[in-house]
Coordinates of C-alpha atoms in Angstrom, one line a residue:
M1 CA 206.2 167.1 192.3
A2 CA 206.3 168.5 195.8
R3 CA 202.7 167.5 196.2
L4 CA 203.6 164.0 195.0
G5 CA 206.3 163.8 197.7
R6 CA 203.8 164.8 200.4
L7 CA 201.3 162.2 199.2
S8 CA 203.8 159.4 199.2
R9 CA 204.7 160.2 202.8
L10 CA 201.1 160.0 204.0
S11 CA 200.6 157.2 206.6
L12 CA 197.5 155.5 207.7
P13 CA 196.3 155.3 211.3
K14 CA 198.0 152.5 213.2
P15 CA 196.1 149.1 212.8
F16 CA 194.0 148.1 215.7
P17 CA 195.9 145.6 217.9
L18 CA 194.7 142.0 218.1
H19 CA 192.0 142.1 220.7
L20 CA 193.0 141.8 224.4
L21 CA 196.3 140.2 223.7
G22 CA 198.1 139.9 227.0
H23 CA 195.0 140.8 229.2
E24 CA 195.8 138.8 232.3
G25 CA 192.2 138.8 233.4
L26 CA 191.5 136.4 230.5
V27 CA 193.8 133.7 232.0
P28 CA 191.7 131.4 234.1
G29 CA 192.7 131.6 237.8
G30 CA 194.9 134.7 237.3
P31 CA 198.7 134.8 236.7
G32 CA 199.7 132.8 239.8
S33 CA 197.8 129.6 239.0
M34 CA 199.1 129.1 235.4
M35 CA 202.8 129.9 235.6
P36 CA 203.9 127.2 233.2
G37 CA 201.3 128.2 230.6
V38 CA 202.3 131.9 231.0
A39 CA 206.0 131.0 230.7
W40 CA 205.3 129.2 227.4
L41 CA 203.3 132.2 226.2
L42 CA 206.2 134.5 227.1
V43 CA 208.6 132.3 225.2
L44 CA 206.4 132.4 222.2
L45 CA 206.1 136.2 222.4
L46 CA 209.9 136.5 222.7
L47 CA 210.3 134.3 219.6
A48 CA 207.9 136.5 217.7
L49 CA 209.8 139.6 218.8
L50 CA 213.1 138.1 217.7
G51 CA 211.5 137.2 214.4
A52 CA 210.3 140.8 214.0
A53 CA 213.8 142.0 214.7
L54 CA 215.3 139.7 212.1
R55 CA 212.8 140.8 209.5
S56 CA 213.7 144.4 210.2
W57 CA 217.3 143.6 209.6
Q58 CA 216.3 141.9 206.3
R59 CA 214.5 145.0 205.0
A60 CA 217.7 146.6 203.7
P61 CA 217.3 145.2 200.2
A62 CA 213.8 146.7 200.0
R63 CA 215.0 150.1 201.2
S64 CA 217.5 150.2 198.4
K65 CA 215.0 149.3 195.7
I66 CA 212.2 151.6 196.7
P67 CA 214.0 154.9 196.3
R68 CA 215.1 153.8 192.8
A69 CA 211.5 152.9 191.9
Q70 CA 210.2 156.2 193.2
K71 CA 212.8 158.1 191.1
R72 CA 211.8 156.0 188.0
R73 CA 208.2 157.1 188.5
V74 CA 209.1 160.7 188.7
E75 CA 211.1 160.4 185.5
A76 CA 208.3 158.5 183.8
L77 CA 205.7 161.1 184.7
Q78 CA 208.0 163.8 183.4
R79 CA 208.1 162.0 180.1
M80 CA 204.3 161.8 180.2
E81 CA 204.2 165.6 180.7
A82 CA 206.6 166.1 177.8
L83 CA 204.5 164.0 175.5
A84 CA 201.4 165.9 176.5
R85 CA 203.2 169.2 175.7
R86 CA 204.3 167.9 172.3
L87 CA 200.8 166.8 171.4
R88 CA 199.4 170.1 172.6
E89 CA 201.8 172.0 170.4
Q90 CA 200.3 170.2 167.4
E91 CA 196.9 171.6 168.3
P92 CA 197.4 174.7 170.4
S93 CA 193.7 175.6 170.5
L94 CA 192.6 172.2 171.7
D95 CA 189.8 172.3 174.2
P96 CA 189.9 168.9 176.1
R97 CA 186.5 169.4 177.8
P98 CA 184.2 168.3 174.9
I99 CA 186.5 165.2 174.4
L100 CA 186.6 164.2 178.0
E101 CA 182.8 164.5 178.3
L102 CA 182.1 162.1 175.4
P103 CA 180.9 158.6 176.4
L104 CA 183.0 155.8 175.0
D105 CA 180.7 154.7 172.2
R106 CA 180.6 158.3 170.8
L107 CA 184.3 158.8 171.2
V108 CA 185.0 155.6 169.3
Q109 CA 182.7 156.7 166.5
K110 CA 184.3 160.1 166.2
L111 CA 187.7 158.6 166.1
R112 CA 186.7 156.1 163.4
D113 CA 185.1 158.8 161.3
E114 CA 188.2 161.0 161.8
E115 CA 186.1 163.8 163.4
L116 CA 188.7 163.7 166.2
S117 CA 192.4 163.1 165.8
L118 CA 194.2 160.4 167.8
E119 CA 196.6 163.0 169.1
S120 CA 193.9 165.3 170.5
V121 CA 192.2 162.5 172.4
L122 CA 195.4 161.1 173.8
C123 CA 196.6 164.6 174.8
S124 CA 193.3 165.3 176.6
Y125 CA 193.6 162.1 178.7
L126 CA 197.3 162.5 179.4
E127 CA 196.7 166.0 180.7
E128 CA 193.6 165.0 182.8
A129 CA 195.2 161.9 184.3
L130 CA 198.2 164.1 185.4
K131 CA 195.9 166.6 187.0
V132 CA 194.1 163.8 188.9
H133 CA 197.4 162.3 190.0
Q134 CA 198.6 165.6 191.4
E135 CA 195.5 165.7 193.6
V136 CA 195.3 162.1 194.8
N137 CA 198.5 160.1 193.8
C138 CA 197.1 157.4 191.6
L139 CA 199.6 156.7 188.8
T140 CA 202.6 154.3 189.1
D141 CA 204.0 154.3 185.6
F142 CA 203.8 155.9 182.2
L143 CA 203.7 153.6 179.2
D144 CA 206.0 155.4 176.8
E145 CA 205.2 153.1 174.0
C146 CA 201.8 154.7 173.6
E147 CA 203.3 157.3 171.3
E148 CA 204.7 154.7 169.0
Q149 CA 201.4 152.8 169.0
L150 CA 199.5 155.9 168.1
Q151 CA 201.7 156.4 165.0
A152 CA 201.2 152.7 164.0
L153 CA 197.4 153.1 164.3
K154 CA 197.4 156.1 162.0
K155 CA 198.7 153.9 159.2
L156 CA 195.8 151.4 159.4
K157 CA 193.1 151.3 156.7
K158 CA 189.6 152.0 158.0
T159 CA 188.7 148.3 157.5
E160 CA 191.6 147.4 159.8
R161 CA 190.6 149.5 162.8
G162 CA 189.4 147.6 165.8
L163 CA 186.5 148.2 168.1
L164 CA 188.6 150.4 170.5
Y165 CA 190.5 152.3 167.8
G166 CA 192.4 155.2 169.3
V167 CA 190.9 154.9 172.8
P168 CA 193.4 155.7 175.6
I169 CA 193.0 153.2 178.4
T170 CA 194.5 152.7 181.8
L171 CA 195.7 149.5 183.5
K172 CA 195.9 148.4 187.1
D173 CA 199.5 147.8 188.2
P174 CA 199.7 144.0 187.9
Y175 CA 198.9 143.9 184.1
N176 CA 202.1 143.0 182.4
C177 CA 203.4 145.5 179.8
K178 CA 206.7 144.7 178.1
G179 CA 209.6 146.5 179.7
H180 CA 207.6 147.7 182.8
D181 CA 207.4 146.3 186.3
S182 CA 204.2 144.8 187.6
T183 CA 204.9 145.4 191.3
C184 CA 201.8 144.4 193.3
G185 CA 203.2 147.1 195.7
L186 CA 206.0 144.7 196.6
A187 CA 209.7 145.5 196.7
Q188 CA 210.4 141.9 195.6
F189 CA 208.7 142.5 192.3
L190 CA 210.7 145.7 191.5
E191 CA 213.3 145.8 188.8
K192 CA 211.8 142.7 187.1
P193 CA 210.3 144.2 183.9
A194 CA 207.8 142.0 182.0
A195 CA 209.3 140.2 179.0
K196 CA 206.1 140.7 177.0
D197 CA 202.6 142.1 177.2
G198 CA 200.0 140.0 179.0
V199 CA 197.2 138.4 176.9
I200 CA 194.5 141.0 177.8
V201 CA 197.0 143.9 177.0
K202 CA 197.7 142.2 173.6
V203 CA 194.0 141.8 172.8
L204 CA 193.2 145.4 173.7
K205 CA 196.1 146.7 171.6
A206 CA 194.9 144.5 168.7
Q207 CA 191.5 146.2 169.0
G208 CA 193.1 149.6 168.7
A209 CA 193.2 150.7 172.4
I210 CA 196.2 152.7 173.6
P211 CA 197.3 151.8 177.1
F212 CA 199.1 154.9 178.5
V213 CA 199.4 154.5 182.3
K214 CA 199.5 152.0 185.1
T215 CA 197.6 152.8 188.4
N216 CA 198.2 152.4 192.1
I217 CA 197.2 149.4 194.3
P218 CA 197.6 148.3 197.9
Q219 CA 200.6 146.2 198.8
T220 CA 200.0 142.5 197.8
L221 CA 196.6 143.5 196.4
F222 CA 195.1 141.9 199.6
S223 CA 193.5 145.1 200.9
A224 CA 190.5 147.3 200.3
E225 CA 192.8 150.3 200.9
C226 CA 195.1 151.7 198.2
S227 CA 198.5 152.2 199.7
N228 CA 202.0 150.6 199.4
P229 CA 205.5 151.5 200.6
I230 CA 206.7 152.2 197.0
Y231 CA 204.1 154.7 195.7
G232 CA 202.3 155.8 198.8
Q233 CA 198.6 156.4 199.6
T234 CA 196.0 157.1 197.0
L235 CA 193.1 159.3 198.2
N236 CA 189.5 159.5 197.1
P237 CA 188.9 162.7 195.1
L238 CA 185.2 162.8 196.1
R239 CA 186.4 163.4 199.7
L240 CA 190.1 163.3 200.5
K241 CA 189.7 161.8 204.0
K242 CA 188.1 158.8 202.4
S243 CA 189.7 155.7 200.8
P244 CA 189.2 155.1 197.1
G245 CA 188.9 151.4 197.9
G246 CA 191.1 148.6 196.7
S247 CA 192.7 146.9 195.2
S248 CA 191.9 148.6 191.9
G249 CA 191.8 152.0 193.7
G250 CA 194.0 153.9 191.2
E251 CA 191.6 153.0 188.4
G252 CA 188.5 154.0 190.5
V253 CA 189.8 157.6 191.2
L254 CA 190.7 158.2 187.5
F255 CA 187.2 157.4 186.4
A256 CA 185.6 159.5 189.2
Q257 CA 187.6 162.5 188.0
G258 CA 187.5 162.0 184.2
G259 CA 191.2 161.0 183.9
S260 CA 190.3 157.7 182.1
I261 CA 187.4 156.5 179.9
L262 CA 188.2 152.7 180.1
G263 CA 190.5 150.5 182.2
M264 CA 191.2 147.1 183.5
G265 CA 191.1 145.9 187.1
T266 CA 191.3 142.6 188.9
D267 CA 189.1 141.1 191.6
T268 CA 189.9 138.4 194.2
G269 CA 187.6 139.6 197.0
G270 CA 185.9 142.7 195.6
S271 CA 188.9 144.5 194.2
I272 CA 187.0 145.9 191.2
R273 CA 183.7 146.4 193.0
I274 CA 184.9 148.2 196.1
P275 CA 186.6 151.0 194.2
A276 CA 183.7 151.2 191.8
S277 CA 181.2 151.7 194.6
F278 CA 183.5 154.0 196.7
C279 CA 184.2 156.2 193.6
G280 CA 180.7 156.1 192.0
V281 CA 181.6 154.3 188.8
C282 CA 180.9 151.0 187.1
G283 CA 182.9 147.8 187.3
L284 CA 182.4 144.1 186.2
R285 CA 183.8 141.0 187.9
T286 CA 183.7 138.4 185.2
T287 CA 183.4 134.6 185.6
G288 CA 186.8 133.1 186.1
Y289 CA 188.4 132.0 182.8
R290 CA 186.0 134.0 180.6
L291 CA 188.9 136.4 180.2
S292 CA 192.5 135.3 180.3
Y293 CA 194.5 135.9 183.5
S294 CA 197.8 135.1 181.7
G295 CA 200.2 137.9 182.2
V296 CA 198.6 139.3 185.3
A297 CA 201.0 139.4 188.3
S298 CA 199.9 138.1 191.7
A299 CA 201.2 137.8 195.2
I300 CA 199.6 134.4 195.7
K301 CA 199.4 132.5 192.4
G302 CA 198.3 128.9 193.0
Q303 CA 195.3 129.2 195.3
K304 CA 192.1 127.8 193.7
S305 CA 189.2 128.0 196.2
V306 CA 188.8 131.7 195.6
T307 CA 188.9 132.8 192.0
S308 CA 190.9 135.9 190.9
V309 CA 189.6 137.4 187.7
A310 CA 190.2 140.3 185.3
G311 CA 187.4 142.8 184.5
P312 CA 186.8 146.2 183.0
M313 CA 186.0 149.4 184.8
A314 CA 184.4 152.5 183.2
R315 CA 182.0 155.4 183.9
D316 CA 178.9 153.7 182.5
V317 CA 177.6 150.2 181.6
E318 CA 177.7 150.7 177.8
S319 CA 181.5 151.2 178.1
L320 CA 181.8 147.9 179.9
V321 CA 179.8 146.2 177.1
L322 CA 182.0 147.7 174.4
C323 CA 185.1 146.5 176.2
L324 CA 183.8 143.0 176.6
R325 CA 182.8 142.9 172.9
A326 CA 186.4 143.8 172.1
L327 CA 188.0 141.3 174.5
L328 CA 185.8 138.3 173.6
S329 CA 187.5 137.9 170.2
E330 CA 189.2 135.1 168.5
D331 CA 192.5 136.7 169.6
M332 CA 191.7 135.9 173.3
H333 CA 191.3 132.2 172.6
R334 CA 194.2 132.1 170.2
L335 CA 196.6 133.7 172.6
D336 CA 195.3 131.7 175.6
P337 CA 193.7 128.4 174.5
T338 CA 192.6 127.7 178.1
V339 CA 190.0 130.5 177.7
P340 CA 186.9 129.2 175.8
F341 CA 186.0 131.0 172.6
M342 CA 182.7 132.6 173.6
P343 CA 182.0 135.8 171.6
F344 CA 179.7 138.4 173.2
R345 CA 176.1 137.3 172.8
E346 CA 174.2 140.3 171.6
E347 CA 170.8 138.7 171.7
I348 CA 171.0 138.2 175.5
Y349 CA 172.2 141.8 176.2
S350 CA 169.7 143.4 173.9
S351 CA 166.6 141.4 175.1
N352 CA 163.8 143.4 176.6
Q353 CA 162.0 140.4 178.3
P354 CA 160.9 141.1 181.9
L355 CA 163.4 139.6 184.5
R356 CA 162.8 137.5 187.6
I357 CA 165.1 139.2 190.1
G358 CA 166.2 137.8 193.4
Y359 CA 166.2 140.4 196.1
C360 CA 168.6 140.1 199.1
E361 CA 168.7 143.3 201.2
S362 CA 170.9 141.6 203.8
D363 CA 173.2 138.7 203.7
G364 CA 172.6 137.9 207.4
F365 CA 176.3 138.4 208.2
T366 CA 176.7 142.2 207.9
Q367 CA 173.8 144.5 208.7
P368 CA 173.6 146.9 205.7
S369 CA 174.2 150.6 206.5
P370 CA 171.1 152.9 206.2
S371 CA 172.2 154.1 202.8
M372 CA 172.8 150.5 201.5
A373 CA 169.4 149.4 202.6
R374 CA 167.7 152.5 201.1
A375 CA 169.5 152.0 197.8
M376 CA 168.2 148.4 197.6
R377 CA 164.6 149.4 198.3
L378 CA 164.8 152.3 195.8
T379 CA 166.2 149.9 193.1
S380 CA 163.6 147.2 193.8
R381 CA 160.7 149.7 193.5
L382 CA 162.0 151.1 190.2
L383 CA 162.4 147.5 188.8
Q384 CA 158.9 146.5 189.8
D385 CA 157.5 149.7 188.4
A386 CA 159.2 148.8 185.1
G387 CA 157.5 145.4 185.0
H388 CA 160.1 143.1 186.4
Q389 CA 159.4 140.5 189.2
V390 CA 161.3 140.9 192.4
I391 CA 161.4 137.8 194.6
P392 CA 162.9 137.6 198.1
F393 CA 166.1 135.6 198.3
S394 CA 168.2 134.5 201.3
I395 CA 171.9 133.5 201.3
P396 CA 172.5 129.9 202.5
R397 CA 175.1 129.3 205.3
I398 CA 176.7 132.8 204.9
E399 CA 179.0 132.6 207.9
Y400 CA 180.4 129.2 206.7
A401 CA 180.8 130.6 203.1
V402 CA 182.6 133.8 204.2
K403 CA 184.8 132.4 207.0
H404 CA 185.5 128.8 206.1
L405 CA 185.4 128.9 202.3
F406 CA 186.6 132.5 201.5
V407 CA 189.1 133.3 204.4
G408 CA 190.1 129.6 204.7
G409 CA 190.5 129.4 200.9
L410 CA 192.8 132.4 200.7
F411 CA 195.0 131.2 203.6
A412 CA 194.9 127.5 202.9
D413 CA 198.7 127.6 203.1
G414 CA 198.6 129.4 206.4
G415 CA 199.7 132.6 204.6
A416 CA 203.1 131.1 203.7
T417 CA 203.0 132.3 200.1
L418 CA 202.0 135.8 201.1
L419 CA 204.6 136.1 203.8
E420 CA 207.3 134.8 201.4
K421 CA 206.5 137.7 199.1
L422 CA 207.0 140.2 202.0
E423 CA 210.4 138.8 203.1
G424 CA 212.8 141.7 203.2
D425 CA 210.0 144.2 202.5
I426 CA 208.5 147.1 204.5
V427 CA 205.0 146.1 205.5
D428 CA 202.5 148.9 204.6
P429 CA 200.2 150.1 207.4
C430 CA 197.2 148.9 205.5
M431 CA 198.6 145.3 205.7
K432 CA 200.1 145.3 209.2
T433 CA 197.1 143.8 211.1
M434 CA 196.7 140.9 208.7
I435 CA 200.5 140.2 208.4
N436 CA 201.0 140.4 212.2
Q437 CA 198.3 137.8 212.6
L438 CA 199.7 135.5 209.9
R439 CA 203.1 135.7 211.5
L440 CA 201.9 134.5 214.9
P441 CA 203.1 130.9 215.7
D442 CA 200.4 128.4 215.1
L443 CA 200.1 127.5 218.8
L444 CA 199.5 131.2 219.6
K445 CA 196.9 131.5 216.9
C446 CA 195.1 128.5 218.3
F447 CA 195.3 129.9 221.8
L448 CA 194.0 133.3 220.8
A449 CA 191.3 131.9 218.7
W450 CA 190.1 129.9 221.7
I451 CA 190.1 133.1 223.9
L452 CA 188.4 135.3 221.3
K453 CA 185.7 132.7 220.6
Y454 CA 183.7 134.1 223.5
I455 CA 184.1 137.8 223.0
E456 CA 185.0 138.3 219.3
P457 CA 183.7 135.2 217.5
R458 CA 184.4 136.5 214.0
A459 CA 188.0 137.5 214.9
S460 CA 188.4 134.0 216.4
Q461 CA 187.2 132.4 213.2
N462 CA 189.7 134.5 211.2
L463 CA 192.6 133.3 213.3
E464 CA 191.5 129.7 213.1
E465 CA 191.2 129.8 209.3
M466 CA 194.6 131.5 209.0
R467 CA 196.2 128.4 210.4
G468 CA 195.8 126.8 207.0
V469 CA 194.6 123.3 206.1
R470 CA 198.0 121.6 206.8
T471 CA 197.5 118.4 204.7
P472 CA 196.8 117.7 201.0
K473 CA 193.8 115.7 202.0
K474 CA 192.3 118.7 203.9
L475 CA 193.0 120.9 200.9
W476 CA 191.1 118.6 198.5
E477 CA 188.3 118.5 201.1
R478 CA 188.2 122.3 201.0
H479 CA 188.0 122.4 197.2
N480 CA 185.2 119.9 197.3
A481 CA 183.4 122.0 200.0
V482 CA 183.5 125.0 197.7
E483 CA 182.0 123.0 194.8
E484 CA 179.2 121.6 197.1
Y485 CA 178.4 125.1 198.4
R486 CA 178.3 126.5 194.8
Q487 CA 175.8 123.8 193.8
E488 CA 173.7 124.4 196.9
F489 CA 173.5 128.1 196.1
I490 CA 172.6 127.4 192.4
A491 CA 169.9 125.0 193.5
R492 CA 168.3 127.7 195.7
W493 CA 168.6 130.1 192.8
R494 CA 166.9 127.7 190.4
S495 CA 164.2 126.7 192.8
L496 CA 162.9 130.3 192.5
D497 CA 163.5 130.4 188.7
L498 CA 165.6 133.5 189.0
D499 CA 167.3 135.2 186.1
V500 CA 169.5 137.5 188.2
L501 CA 170.1 138.6 191.8
L502 CA 170.2 142.1 193.4
T503 CA 172.3 142.7 196.5
P504 CA 173.9 145.7 198.3
A505 CA 177.4 146.8 197.5
V506 CA 179.5 147.9 200.5
D507 CA 179.4 151.7 200.7
P508 CA 179.7 154.7 201.1
A509 CA 183.5 155.0 201.0
F510 CA 185.3 154.2 204.3
D511 CA 187.7 156.7 206.0
V512 CA 191.3 155.9 205.1
G513 CA 192.7 153.2 207.4
Y514 CA 189.4 151.5 208.3
S515 CA 189.1 148.7 205.7
G516 CA 191.3 146.3 207.6
K517 CA 189.4 146.9 210.8
A518 CA 185.9 146.5 209.3
L519 CA 187.0 143.6 207.0
D520 CA 183.9 141.5 207.8
S521 CA 181.6 144.1 206.2
F522 CA 182.9 143.0 202.8
S523 CA 181.0 139.7 203.1
Y524 CA 178.6 141.1 200.4
L525 CA 181.6 141.0 197.9
H526 CA 183.7 138.0 199.2
L527 CA 180.9 135.5 198.7
Y528 CA 180.8 135.8 194.9
N529 CA 184.5 135.1 194.5
V530 CA 183.9 131.8 196.2
L531 CA 180.8 131.2 193.9
N532 CA 182.7 132.6 190.9
F533 CA 179.6 134.4 189.6
P534 CA 179.8 137.4 187.2
I535 CA 178.8 140.5 189.2
G536 CA 178.7 144.3 188.4
V537 CA 178.4 147.5 190.4
V538 CA 176.1 150.4 189.4
R539 CA 175.6 153.6 191.3
V540 CA 172.0 154.3 192.2
T541 CA 171.9 157.1 194.8
S542 CA 174.0 159.2 197.3
V543 CA 174.1 159.3 201.1
T544 CA 171.5 161.7 202.5
P545 CA 171.5 163.6 205.8
Q546 CA 168.9 161.2 207.0
D547 CA 171.1 158.2 206.3
E548 CA 173.8 159.9 208.3
E549 CA 171.5 160.4 211.2
D550 CA 170.3 156.8 211.1
L551 CA 173.9 155.6 211.1
A552 CA 174.3 156.7 214.7
F553 CA 171.9 153.9 215.7
Y554 CA 173.7 151.2 213.7
K555 CA 174.6 148.2 215.9
G556 CA 175.4 145.4 213.5
Y557 CA 174.4 141.7 213.8
Y558 CA 177.3 140.7 216.1
G559 CA 177.9 143.9 218.0
D560 CA 181.7 143.3 217.8
S561 CA 184.6 145.5 217.0
S562 CA 184.1 145.0 213.2
D563 CA 180.5 146.3 213.4
T564 CA 181.7 149.2 215.5
Y565 CA 184.5 150.1 213.0
F566 CA 182.1 149.7 210.1
R567 CA 179.8 152.4 211.6
E568 CA 182.8 154.7 212.3
A569 CA 184.2 154.2 208.8
L570 CA 181.0 155.5 207.2
Q571 CA 180.6 158.7 209.1
G572 CA 180.8 162.0 207.3
S573 CA 179.6 160.7 204.0
V574 CA 176.7 162.9 203.0
G575 CA 176.7 163.2 199.2
L576 CA 179.0 160.3 198.5
P577 CA 177.8 157.6 196.0
V578 CA 175.9 154.4 197.0
A579 CA 175.7 151.4 194.6
V580 CA 174.1 148.0 194.2
Q581 CA 175.4 144.7 192.9
C582 CA 173.9 143.0 189.9
I583 CA 174.6 139.2 189.7
A584 CA 174.1 136.4 187.2
L585 CA 175.0 132.8 187.1
P586 CA 178.5 131.7 185.7
W587 CA 179.2 132.6 182.1
E588 CA 176.2 134.9 181.9
E589 CA 178.1 138.2 181.6
E590 CA 175.7 139.4 178.9
L591 CA 172.7 138.9 181.2
C592 CA 174.6 140.6 184.1
L593 CA 175.3 143.6 181.9
R594 CA 171.7 143.7 180.7
F595 CA 170.6 143.9 184.3
M596 CA 173.1 146.6 185.1
K597 CA 172.0 148.6 182.1
E598 CA 168.4 148.3 183.2
V599 CA 169.2 149.6 186.7
E600 CA 171.4 152.4 185.3
T601 CA 168.6 153.5 182.9
L602 CA 165.9 153.4 185.5
V603 CA 168.0 155.4 188.0
K604 CA 168.9 158.0 185.4
N605 CA 165.2 158.5 184.6
H606 CA 164.3 158.8 188.3
R607 CA 164.5 162.0 190.2
E608 CA 164.9 161.5 193.9
P609 CA 163.2 164.1 196.2
E610 CA 165.5 166.9 197.4

């Protein structure tokens, strides 16, 4: 527990200040010729400082809730240790290694055939998850009801056992579980336990799965880091100075170290795919509304331009497939009629017809790192050698899509909803840069965007989009713009008669504290939340010493601070995983998974030169 305390006190490097704020050389004519303008600017800055002081005074309620939440977590994990001890006493000679090494499909079979007891499997994962937590601080809550659920499962007849019978699973923090907080890393959400399980949790339990822990996330879920003022910083077990990614970072590290075999994440801008690629595991962002999102907490419910979705994470593709088979049941539609009843289509997943694969090594917005580009070329070569067609594909109007549609879509309200959730809270270091910018008065945002246009054009665009749409008419126009862009993208896809698309993921893992500074590099992920396409991540290689040498010459397409930070964030990554993204059109999860499985199989059968 002392280790836990040290981890919770870890702090990130201070966020990079907004570029050149207050640099008098940027004021035309110098300070003497624009006194009225400077006076107004000083007034605005004074108001901002007064607002910051007021917010600091309002933090008292948050400070009173956070220690209580931290104490509850300590007590919950003590109960988790106690259950592991009780289960261990039932089988003193239990060796967890063979259980932890089983892939999900074989584990399920052994449980159904009663070759393994439910107690031995749950005990093995309880113990391993606690070990991982002690190293990297990834758990937020223990789901005590797992013991009662295990006993209920033992009473079922063989014919009543679901597809995930007896499988211990993990859940990202925002998944509602009756009697437990879904915090989103926010003090406002503490001490408000869910009245009932969310739809996905209910379906998983109906299929025999045993949720046993909830995992850590960044504050608000709006970060590719994994840190919040309640539970602290989660680290990447593959290299402790690296981030596990976010916002499903707690899930990612458990899979990387064998503390989980199946779990559920969410994805608004890469929140499943970033941790999957940073930690070297598999994750699937589903089409919006293919899985229910009812009973999943969010800091910004209501925005529509960028689709937030649920999706599974696991160590391999076959586990994702089994999870989707279980979720796409009649129970899903019955519990949430807004979700169409679309059972898993086995004939699509099991097809062995050659694929026409679009190949996009660069999106034209973020220059891929040397390891990202090499991973793409390796995967393309393996696919072509296996008889698939690989066709060059270019992303239309990428800057417009990423800045106007994605950033503008998330902050269509000027960030008002997000800021409301942070009232009276302590802002985590991983969120400070974004929140400081959102809190700027609109006039100051406009002024800074105008200045930065000539030296940091992407930062300028961010500030402009953070101003929000301001009228219902503009909001409707934004929604229409998203739909028009989606149709434009699909038309280009179909003009090439593509089945699927291959693009880079963003990797290797960033140093802790860099995700907010190099935010533009996540363009490869953000785009597909605007498009609402199913997309999965598969590891294909690792960073080589040559990749590291080549990184020293990385310039980026803009040569701005984001490009510089991207290069810095990736340094010291030799041996870390590198992944690719496999993409299909909406509602084609089965085809997406088939493509992922093909890539995974080809990579496993390929031996890279030492």
